[in-house]
């Protein structure tokens, strides 16, 4: 059985992984005092330039057609002009 560790309250704790209880969102471990601990799996974050989930075919953090706000330097900017006209 593989050993795992986690941080809680600034201290490091250890336990034994339970592979049969693993789900897509979490892993489970038996602690040294016999209790079962749920260890959430890391989630992926959207990064700049990653494919957009809401607008297929476009990239994240870019101005989409139809937006009144647009991205300038990675930040949302509201201006009086429309983003696609000069």
Coordinates of C-alpha atoms in Angstrom, one line a residue:
X1 CA 0.0 0.0 0.0
X2 CA 1.5 3.4 -1.0
X3 CA 2.0 6.0 1.6
X4 CA 0.5 9.5 1.2
X5 CA 0.9 12.8 3.1
X6 CA -1.1 16.0 3.4
X7 CA -0.8 19.3 5.2
X8 CA -3.3 20.5 7.8
X9 CA -2.8 23.4 10.2
X10 CA 0.8 23.8 9.2
X11 CA 1.6 20.2 10.1
X12 CA 2.3 17.2 7.8
X13 CA 0.2 14.1 8.3
X14 CA 0.6 10.6 6.8
X15 CA -1.6 7.7 5.9
X16 CA -2.0 4.7 3.6
X17 CA -3.8 5.1 0.3
X18 CA -6.9 3.0 -0.3
X19 CA -7.0 2.5 -4.1
X20 CA -10.4 0.7 -4.1
X21 CA -12.1 3.9 -2.8
X22 CA -10.7 6.3 -5.3
X23 CA -13.1 8.4 -7.4
X24 CA -12.6 10.8 -10.2
X25 CA -12.6 13.8 -7.8
X26 CA -10.9 12.4 -4.7
X27 CA -8.5 9.8 -3.2
X28 CA -9.0 8.2 0.2
X29 CA -6.4 7.3 2.8
X30 CA -6.5 5.5 6.2
X31 CA -4.8 7.7 8.8
X32 CA -2.5 6.5 11.5
X33 CA -5.3 6.4 14.1
X34 CA -7.6 4.4 11.8
X35 CA -9.9 7.1 10.4
X36 CA -10.5 7.6 6.7
X37 CA -9.4 10.9 5.2
X38 CA -10.7 12.3 1.9
X39 CA -8.0 13.9 -0.2
X40 CA -9.3 16.0 -3.1
X41 CA -7.5 15.6 -6.4
X42 CA -5.9 18.7 -8.0
X43 CA -8.2 20.5 -10.5
X44 CA -6.9 22.0 -13.7
X45 CA -7.1 25.7 -14.1
X46 CA -7.9 27.5 -17.3
X47 CA -4.8 29.1 -18.7
X48 CA -4.4 31.9 -21.2
X49 CA -4.6 30.5 -24.7
X50 CA -6.3 27.3 -23.7
X51 CA -9.4 26.2 -25.8
X52 CA -12.6 28.0 -24.7
X53 CA -15.3 25.9 -23.1
X54 CA -18.1 28.4 -23.9
X55 CA -17.1 29.3 -27.4
X56 CA -15.8 26.3 -29.3
X57 CA -13.0 27.1 -31.7
X58 CA -11.8 30.2 -29.8
X59 CA -9.2 30.6 -27.1
X60 CA -9.7 31.6 -23.5
X61 CA -8.9 35.2 -22.4
X62 CA -9.5 36.7 -25.8
X63 CA -12.2 39.0 -26.9
X64 CA -15.2 37.2 -28.3
X65 CA -17.4 38.7 -31.0
X66 CA -20.5 40.1 -29.3
X67 CA -18.7 41.2 -26.1
X68 CA -19.1 44.8 -25.0
X69 CA -16.0 44.4 -22.9
X70 CA -12.7 43.2 -24.2
X71 CA -9.4 42.0 -23.0
X72 CA -6.4 44.3 -23.0
X73 CA -3.3 42.9 -21.4
X74 CA -5.2 40.1 -19.8
X75 CA -7.7 42.3 -18.0
X76 CA -11.3 43.1 -18.8
X77 CA -11.7 46.7 -20.2
X78 CA -15.0 48.6 -20.7
X79 CA -14.7 51.4 -23.3
X80 CA -17.2 53.4 -25.2
X81 CA -16.2 52.0 -28.5
X82 CA -17.0 48.5 -29.7
X83 CA -14.0 46.2 -29.7
X84 CA -14.2 45.3 -33.4
X85 CA -14.5 48.8 -34.8
X86 CA -12.1 51.7 -34.8

